[in-house]
Coordinates of C-alpha atoms and ligand atoms in Angstrom, one line a residue:
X1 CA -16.9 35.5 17.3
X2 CA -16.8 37.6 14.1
X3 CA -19.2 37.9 11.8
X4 CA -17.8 36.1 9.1
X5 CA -17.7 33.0 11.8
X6 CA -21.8 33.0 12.4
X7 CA -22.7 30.3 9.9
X8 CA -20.1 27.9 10.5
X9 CA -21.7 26.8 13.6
X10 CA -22.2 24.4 14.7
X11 CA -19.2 22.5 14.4
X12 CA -19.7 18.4 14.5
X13 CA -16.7 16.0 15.5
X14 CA -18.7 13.7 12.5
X15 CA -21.4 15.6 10.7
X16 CA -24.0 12.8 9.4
X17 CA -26.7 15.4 9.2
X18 CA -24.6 16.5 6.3
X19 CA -23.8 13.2 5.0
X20 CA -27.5 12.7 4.8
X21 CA -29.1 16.0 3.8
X22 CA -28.5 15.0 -0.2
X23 CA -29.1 11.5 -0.1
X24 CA -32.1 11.6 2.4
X25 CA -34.6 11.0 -0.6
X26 CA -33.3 8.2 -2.1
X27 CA -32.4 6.8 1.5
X28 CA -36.2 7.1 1.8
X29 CA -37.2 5.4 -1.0
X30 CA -34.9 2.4 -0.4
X31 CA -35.9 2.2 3.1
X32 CA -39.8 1.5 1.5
X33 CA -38.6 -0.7 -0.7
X34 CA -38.0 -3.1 2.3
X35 CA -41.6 -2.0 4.1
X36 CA -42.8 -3.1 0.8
X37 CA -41.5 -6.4 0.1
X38 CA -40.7 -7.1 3.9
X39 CA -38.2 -9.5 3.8
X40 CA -36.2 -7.9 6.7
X41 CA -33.9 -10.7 6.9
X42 CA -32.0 -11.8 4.0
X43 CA -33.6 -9.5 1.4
X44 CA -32.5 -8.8 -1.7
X45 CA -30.6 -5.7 -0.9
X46 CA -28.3 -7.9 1.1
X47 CA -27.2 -9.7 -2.0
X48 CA -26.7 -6.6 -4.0
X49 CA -24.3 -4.8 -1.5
X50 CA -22.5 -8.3 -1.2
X51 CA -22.3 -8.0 -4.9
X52 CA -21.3 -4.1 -5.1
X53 CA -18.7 -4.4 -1.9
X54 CA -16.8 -7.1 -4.2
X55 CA -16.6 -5.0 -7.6
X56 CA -15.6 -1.8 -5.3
X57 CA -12.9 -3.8 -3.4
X58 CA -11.8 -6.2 -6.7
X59 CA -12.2 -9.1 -3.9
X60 CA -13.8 -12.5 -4.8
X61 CA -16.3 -12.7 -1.8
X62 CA -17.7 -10.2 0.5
X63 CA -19.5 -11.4 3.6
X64 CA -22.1 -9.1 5.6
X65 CA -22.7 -9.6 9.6
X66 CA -23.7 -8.2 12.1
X67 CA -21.1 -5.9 13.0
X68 CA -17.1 -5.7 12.9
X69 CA -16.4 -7.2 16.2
X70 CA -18.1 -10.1 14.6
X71 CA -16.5 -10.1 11.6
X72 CA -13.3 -10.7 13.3
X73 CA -14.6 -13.6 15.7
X74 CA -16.0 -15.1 12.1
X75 CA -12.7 -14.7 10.5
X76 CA -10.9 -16.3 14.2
X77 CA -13.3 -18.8 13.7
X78 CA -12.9 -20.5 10.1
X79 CA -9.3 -20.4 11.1
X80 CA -9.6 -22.7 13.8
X81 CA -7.9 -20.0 16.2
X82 CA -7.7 -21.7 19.8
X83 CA -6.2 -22.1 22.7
X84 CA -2.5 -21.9 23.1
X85 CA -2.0 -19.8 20.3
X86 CA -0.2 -16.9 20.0
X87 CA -1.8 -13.8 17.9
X88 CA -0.1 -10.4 16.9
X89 CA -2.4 -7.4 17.4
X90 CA -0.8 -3.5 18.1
X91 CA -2.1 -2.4 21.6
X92 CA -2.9 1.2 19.7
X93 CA -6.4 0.3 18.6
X94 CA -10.0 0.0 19.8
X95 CA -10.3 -3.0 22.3
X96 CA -12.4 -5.0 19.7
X97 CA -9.1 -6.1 17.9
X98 CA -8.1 -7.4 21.3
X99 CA -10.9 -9.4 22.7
X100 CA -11.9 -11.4 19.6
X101 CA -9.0 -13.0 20.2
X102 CA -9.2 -13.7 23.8
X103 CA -12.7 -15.2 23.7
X104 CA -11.0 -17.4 21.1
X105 CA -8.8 -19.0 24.1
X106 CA -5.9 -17.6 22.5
X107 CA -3.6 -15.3 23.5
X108 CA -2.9 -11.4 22.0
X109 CA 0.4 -10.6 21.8
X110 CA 0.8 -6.6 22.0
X111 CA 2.8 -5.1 19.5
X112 CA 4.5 -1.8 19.2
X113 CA 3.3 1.0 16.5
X114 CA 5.5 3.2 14.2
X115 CA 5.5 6.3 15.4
X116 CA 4.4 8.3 12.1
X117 CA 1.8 5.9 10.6
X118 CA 0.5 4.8 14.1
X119 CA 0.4 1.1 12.7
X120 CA 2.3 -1.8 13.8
X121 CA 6.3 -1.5 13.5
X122 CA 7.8 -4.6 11.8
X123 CA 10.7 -4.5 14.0
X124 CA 8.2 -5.0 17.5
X125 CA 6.3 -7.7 15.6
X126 CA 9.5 -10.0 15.0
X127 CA 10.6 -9.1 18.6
X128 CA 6.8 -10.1 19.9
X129 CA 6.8 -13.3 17.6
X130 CA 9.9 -14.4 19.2
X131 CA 8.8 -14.0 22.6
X132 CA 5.4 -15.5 21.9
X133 CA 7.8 -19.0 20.9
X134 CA 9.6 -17.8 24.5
X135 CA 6.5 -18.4 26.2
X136 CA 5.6 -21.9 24.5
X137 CA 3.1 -20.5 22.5
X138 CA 2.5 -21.1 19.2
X139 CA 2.5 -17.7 16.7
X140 CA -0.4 -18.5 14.4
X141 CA -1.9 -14.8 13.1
X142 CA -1.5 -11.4 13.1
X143 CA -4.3 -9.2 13.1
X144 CA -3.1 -5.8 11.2
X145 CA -5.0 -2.8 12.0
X146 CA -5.5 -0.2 9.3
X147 CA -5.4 3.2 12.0
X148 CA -7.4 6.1 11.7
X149 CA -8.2 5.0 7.8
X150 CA -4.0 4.5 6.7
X151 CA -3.4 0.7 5.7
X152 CA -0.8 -1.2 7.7
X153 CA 2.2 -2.0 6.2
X154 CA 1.5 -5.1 4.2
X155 CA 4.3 -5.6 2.1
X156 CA 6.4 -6.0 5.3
X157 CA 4.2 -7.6 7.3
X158 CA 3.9 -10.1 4.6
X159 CA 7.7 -11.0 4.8
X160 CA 7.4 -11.7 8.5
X161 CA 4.3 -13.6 8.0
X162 CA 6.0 -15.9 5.6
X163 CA 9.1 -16.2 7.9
X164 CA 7.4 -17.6 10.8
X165 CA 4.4 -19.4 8.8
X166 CA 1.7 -17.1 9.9
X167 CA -1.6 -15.6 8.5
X168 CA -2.7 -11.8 8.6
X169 CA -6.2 -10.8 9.2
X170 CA -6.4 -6.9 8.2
X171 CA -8.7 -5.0 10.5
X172 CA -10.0 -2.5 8.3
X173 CA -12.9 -1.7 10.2
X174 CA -11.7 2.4 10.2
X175 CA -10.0 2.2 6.5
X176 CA -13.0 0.7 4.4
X177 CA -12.4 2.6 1.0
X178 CA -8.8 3.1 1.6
X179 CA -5.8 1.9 -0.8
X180 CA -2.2 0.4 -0.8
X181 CA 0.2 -0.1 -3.7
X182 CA -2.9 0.6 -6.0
X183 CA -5.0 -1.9 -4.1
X184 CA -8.1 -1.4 -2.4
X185 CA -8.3 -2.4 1.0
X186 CA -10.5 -6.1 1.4
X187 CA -7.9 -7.2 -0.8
X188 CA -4.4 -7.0 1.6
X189 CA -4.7 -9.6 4.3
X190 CA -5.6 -13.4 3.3
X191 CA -9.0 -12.2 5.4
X192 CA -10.0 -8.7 5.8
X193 CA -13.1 -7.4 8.2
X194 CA -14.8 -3.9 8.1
X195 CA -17.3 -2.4 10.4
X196 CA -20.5 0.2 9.0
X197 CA -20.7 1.4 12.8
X198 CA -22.3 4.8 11.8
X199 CA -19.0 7.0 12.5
X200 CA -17.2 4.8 10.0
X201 CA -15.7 6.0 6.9
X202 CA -18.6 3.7 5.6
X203 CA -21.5 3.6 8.2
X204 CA -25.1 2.4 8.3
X205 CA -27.9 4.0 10.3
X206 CA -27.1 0.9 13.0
X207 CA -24.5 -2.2 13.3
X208 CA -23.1 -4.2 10.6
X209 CA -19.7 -5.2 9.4
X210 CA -18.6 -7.7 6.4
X211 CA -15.8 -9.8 5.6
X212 CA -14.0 -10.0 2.4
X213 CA -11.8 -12.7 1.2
X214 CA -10.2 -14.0 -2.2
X215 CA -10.3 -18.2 -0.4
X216 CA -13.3 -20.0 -1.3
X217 CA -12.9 -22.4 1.3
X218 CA -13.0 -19.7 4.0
X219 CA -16.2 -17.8 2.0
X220 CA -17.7 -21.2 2.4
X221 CA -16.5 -21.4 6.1
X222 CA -17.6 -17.9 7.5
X223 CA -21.0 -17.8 5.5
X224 CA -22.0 -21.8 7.4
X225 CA -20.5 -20.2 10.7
X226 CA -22.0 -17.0 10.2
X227 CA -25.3 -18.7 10.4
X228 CA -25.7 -21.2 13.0
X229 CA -23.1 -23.3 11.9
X230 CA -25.6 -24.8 8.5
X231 CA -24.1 -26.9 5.7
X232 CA -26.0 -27.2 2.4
X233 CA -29.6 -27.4 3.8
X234 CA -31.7 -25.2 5.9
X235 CA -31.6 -27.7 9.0
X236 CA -28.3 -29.3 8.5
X237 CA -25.9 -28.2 11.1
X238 CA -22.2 -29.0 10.5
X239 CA -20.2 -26.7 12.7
X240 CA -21.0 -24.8 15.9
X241 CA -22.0 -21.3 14.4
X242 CA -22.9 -17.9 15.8
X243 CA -26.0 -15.7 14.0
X244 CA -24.3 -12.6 12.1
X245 CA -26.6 -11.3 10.2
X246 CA -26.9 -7.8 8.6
X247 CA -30.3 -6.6 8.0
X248 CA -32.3 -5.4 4.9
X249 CA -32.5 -2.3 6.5
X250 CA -28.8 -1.4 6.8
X251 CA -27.8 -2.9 3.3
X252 CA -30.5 -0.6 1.9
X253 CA -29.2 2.4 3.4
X254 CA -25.5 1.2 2.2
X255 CA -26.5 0.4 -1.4
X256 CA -27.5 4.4 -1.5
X257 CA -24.4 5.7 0.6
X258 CA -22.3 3.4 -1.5
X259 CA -22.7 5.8 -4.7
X260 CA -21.6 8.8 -3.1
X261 CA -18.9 7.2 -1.3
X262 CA -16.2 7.9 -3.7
X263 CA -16.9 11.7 -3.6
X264 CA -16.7 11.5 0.3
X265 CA -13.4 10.1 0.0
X266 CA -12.0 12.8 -2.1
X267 CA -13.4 15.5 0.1
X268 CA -11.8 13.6 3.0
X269 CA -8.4 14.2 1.7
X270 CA -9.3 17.6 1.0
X271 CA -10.0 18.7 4.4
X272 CA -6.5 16.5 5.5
X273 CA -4.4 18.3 3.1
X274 CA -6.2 22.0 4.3
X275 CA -5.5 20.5 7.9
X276 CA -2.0 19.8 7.1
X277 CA -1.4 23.3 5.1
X278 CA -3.2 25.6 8.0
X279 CA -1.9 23.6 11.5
X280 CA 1.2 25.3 12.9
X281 CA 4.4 23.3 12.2
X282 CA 4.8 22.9 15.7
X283 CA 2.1 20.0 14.9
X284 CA 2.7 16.9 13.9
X285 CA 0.4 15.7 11.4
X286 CA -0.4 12.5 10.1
X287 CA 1.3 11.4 6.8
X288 CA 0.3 9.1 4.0
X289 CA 2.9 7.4 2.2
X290 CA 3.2 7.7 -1.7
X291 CA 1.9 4.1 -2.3
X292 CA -1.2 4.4 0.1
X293 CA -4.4 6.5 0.4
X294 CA -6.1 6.5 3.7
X295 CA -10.2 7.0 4.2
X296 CA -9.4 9.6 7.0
X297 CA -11.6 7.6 9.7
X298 CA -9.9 10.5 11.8
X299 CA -7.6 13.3 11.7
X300 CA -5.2 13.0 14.5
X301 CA -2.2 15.1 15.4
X302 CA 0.1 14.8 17.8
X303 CA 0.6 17.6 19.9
X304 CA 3.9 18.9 21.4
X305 CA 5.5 17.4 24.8
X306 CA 4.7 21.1 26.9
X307 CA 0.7 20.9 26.1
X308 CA -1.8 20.0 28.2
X309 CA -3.9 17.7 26.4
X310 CA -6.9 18.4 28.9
X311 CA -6.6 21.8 29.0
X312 CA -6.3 22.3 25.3
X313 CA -9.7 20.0 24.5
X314 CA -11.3 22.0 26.8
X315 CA -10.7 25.5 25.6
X316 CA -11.6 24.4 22.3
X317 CA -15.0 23.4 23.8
X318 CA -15.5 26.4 24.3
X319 CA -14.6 27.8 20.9
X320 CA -17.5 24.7 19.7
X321 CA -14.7 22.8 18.6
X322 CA -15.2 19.4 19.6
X323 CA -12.6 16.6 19.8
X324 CA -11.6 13.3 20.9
X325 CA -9.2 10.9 22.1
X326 CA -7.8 8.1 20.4
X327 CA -6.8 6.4 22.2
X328 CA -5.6 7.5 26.0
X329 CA -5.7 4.2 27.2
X330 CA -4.3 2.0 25.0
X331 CA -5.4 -1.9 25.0
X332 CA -2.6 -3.1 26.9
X333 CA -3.3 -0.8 29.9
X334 CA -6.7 -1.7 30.2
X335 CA -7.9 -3.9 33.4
X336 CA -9.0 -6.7 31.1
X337 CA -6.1 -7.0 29.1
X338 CA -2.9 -5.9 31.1
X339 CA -2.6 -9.5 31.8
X340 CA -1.2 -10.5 28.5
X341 CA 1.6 -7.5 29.0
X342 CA 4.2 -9.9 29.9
X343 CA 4.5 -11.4 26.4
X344 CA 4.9 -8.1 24.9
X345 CA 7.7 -6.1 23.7
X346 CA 8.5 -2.7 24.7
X347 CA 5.3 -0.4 23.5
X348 CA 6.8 2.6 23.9
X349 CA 5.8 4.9 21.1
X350 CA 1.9 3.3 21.9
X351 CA 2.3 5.2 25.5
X352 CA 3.7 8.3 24.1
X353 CA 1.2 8.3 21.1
X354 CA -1.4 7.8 24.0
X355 CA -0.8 10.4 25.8
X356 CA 0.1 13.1 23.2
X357 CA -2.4 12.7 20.1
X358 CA -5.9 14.4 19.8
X359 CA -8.4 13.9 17.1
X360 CA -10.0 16.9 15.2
X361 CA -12.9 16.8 12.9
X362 CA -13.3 14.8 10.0
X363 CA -15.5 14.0 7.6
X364 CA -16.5 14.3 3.8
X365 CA -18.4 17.7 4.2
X366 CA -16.2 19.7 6.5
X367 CA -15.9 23.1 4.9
X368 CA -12.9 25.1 4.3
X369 CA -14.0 28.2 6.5
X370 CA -14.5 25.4 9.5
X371 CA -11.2 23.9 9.2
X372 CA -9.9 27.2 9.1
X373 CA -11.6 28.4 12.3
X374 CA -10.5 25.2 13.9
X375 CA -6.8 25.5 12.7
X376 CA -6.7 28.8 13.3
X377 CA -7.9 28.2 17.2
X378 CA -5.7 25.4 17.4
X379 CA -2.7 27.1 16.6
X380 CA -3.4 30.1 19.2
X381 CA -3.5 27.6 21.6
X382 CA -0.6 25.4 20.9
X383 CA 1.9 28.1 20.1
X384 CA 0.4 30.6 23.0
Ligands
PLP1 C1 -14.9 0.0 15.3 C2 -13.8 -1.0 15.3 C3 -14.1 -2.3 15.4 C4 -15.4 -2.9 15.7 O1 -16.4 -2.6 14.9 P1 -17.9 -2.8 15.4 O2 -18.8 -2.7 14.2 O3 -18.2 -1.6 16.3 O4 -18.1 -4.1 16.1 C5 -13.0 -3.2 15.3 N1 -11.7 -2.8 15.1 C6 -11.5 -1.4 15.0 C7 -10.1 -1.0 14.8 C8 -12.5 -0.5 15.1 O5 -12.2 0.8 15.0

């Protein structure tokens, strides 16, 4: 290691030390705040990031939970999701997309991704709509996943949604912050869930997630389920609910992570763009479209066909270079879920994605002299 390398180290795959290091006052102060007034439930920072989450987003209602798995289930829910129903959902994301529908009694129809965005290809979703009606089922959603931080396609997705009378649910749990044709994301699918798992774009210090929506009726809908089910009154029960709650705690630490967000993002792009200027052109790297912005939830390439994945992950170890894998199994591969293969188109760009991407760091403090020691390493490897 050179000299010049010594303070770079170490190198984190998500640096929230550094996320925190400015903001650890005022985290501390809010934090007190709740100690103080010690409504941990339902305290009046859960109100005000409700409030703050709907003029960030430009979206009528934002609903906090307890995390983004919920937030799905919530959305399933007020939808009236059940048995016999067909839902789309690419196989190329984290199994949480997947099971919310399953425990719903209905059945997830894999669908392919484009190759270059990593997001669901238009051309597999008509094909898996189609078999879906094959198989007697009846095509009633399609969950949209917004990849690595990059929204979905909407516009397109829309058309087919209209063609075949369907709803879309956008899965934004990795591109909270994100945009698309100069909308924020909370605003692209008639329902749209996020998670604040700490490795977010936008995390707490523990779970939470929230739903946004424009439809009053389904606000009204996923706030009664969201707590037991209640109608007007405190003990008036009127459907079968679940308890999603996010605490004071978490909307507290939000509130304050909230105000710096907007810098993160910028610094996010940043580090993609440096990524994209230093990696070796024998590396495909991710591309944003003209109309979109992504929150960079990760940066991952896509290596060439002669690399060993393995190999390479583990000789950057030991440069300190950490990395991950998103995703190496994809859903529909998984023991719990290769049962629902059969309705599925071909998914043949999610098994070559699979087995060829790899994640480097990310996140809104990576500096220049890192990215350049982990580009430069990268490269050695990859064109050895
Ligand atoms: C993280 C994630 C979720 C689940 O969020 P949790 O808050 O961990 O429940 C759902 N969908 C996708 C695409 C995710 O990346």
């Amino acid at each position: 290691m050179s000299d010049s390398n010594k303070n770079i180290f170490p190198i984190n795959f998500i640096d929230l030390k550094a996320q925190q290091q400015p903001i650890r006052a005022n985290i501390e102060q809010a934090l007190l705040g709740v100690l103080d007034h010690g409504c941990y439930i339902g305290g009046p920072e859960v109100a005000q990031l409700e409030h703050e989450l709907q003029k960030f987003c430009g979206v009528k209602h934002a609903i906090t939970c307890a995390n983004g798995t919920d937030a799905l289930s919530l959305a399933l829910l007020a939808k009236g999701i059940k048995t016999g129903d067909a839902v789309f959902v690419p196989s190329y994301t984290f199994a949480a997309s997947v099971e919310v529908i399953a425990y719903c009694g209905a059945t997830p129809i894999f669908v392919d991704v484009d190759k270059h965005s990593f997001n669901i290809d238009v051309a597999s979703l008509e094909q898996a709509i189609l078999k879906a009606k094959e198989h007697n089922l009846q095509p009633k959603a399609i969950v949209a996943v917004d990849i690595f931080g990059l929204p979905a396609d909407y516009n397109a997705i829309n058309i087919l949604a209209q063609k075949y009378c369907l709803w879309v649910l956008a899965d934004s749990a990795q591109s909270f912050g994100a945009e698309y044709h100069n909308q924020k994301v909370g605003t692209l699918g008639l329902i749209t869930t996020t998670s604040f798992f700490p490795a977010k774009p936008f995390g707490c210090y523990g779970d939470g997630g929230c739903i946004f929506t424009d439809n009053d009726e389904l606000n009204e809908a996923m706030r009664s389920y969201k707590s037991h089910g209640q109608g007007d009154s405190r003990n008036h029960f009127i459907r079968v609910g679940v308890n999603s709650r996010l605490d004071s705690f978490q909307a507290a630490v939000l509130l304050e992570k909230l105000k710096i967000f907007p810098a993160e993002l910028t610094h996010r792009q940043a580090v993609a763009d440096a990524y994209r200027e230093m990696l070796s052109s024998s590396i495909r790297c991710p591309v944003v479209p003209s109309t979109s912005t992504s929150s960079w939830a990760q940066y991952t390439i896509v290596l060439p066909e002669n690399i060993n994945r393995n190999e390479l992950a583990m000789q950057l170890k030991d440069k300190s270079i950490p990395t991950a894998v998103y995703y190496d199994i994809p859903t529909h591969k998984q023991p719990a879920y290769s049962e629902f293969t059969k309705f599925s188109p071909s998914l043949e760009n999610t098994d070559y994605l699979s087995q060829h991407v790899i994640s480097l760091p990310m996140d809104g403090y990576l500096s220049m002299e890192k990215i350049k020691y982990i580009s430069d390493n990268v490269n050695l490897l990859v064109d050895k």
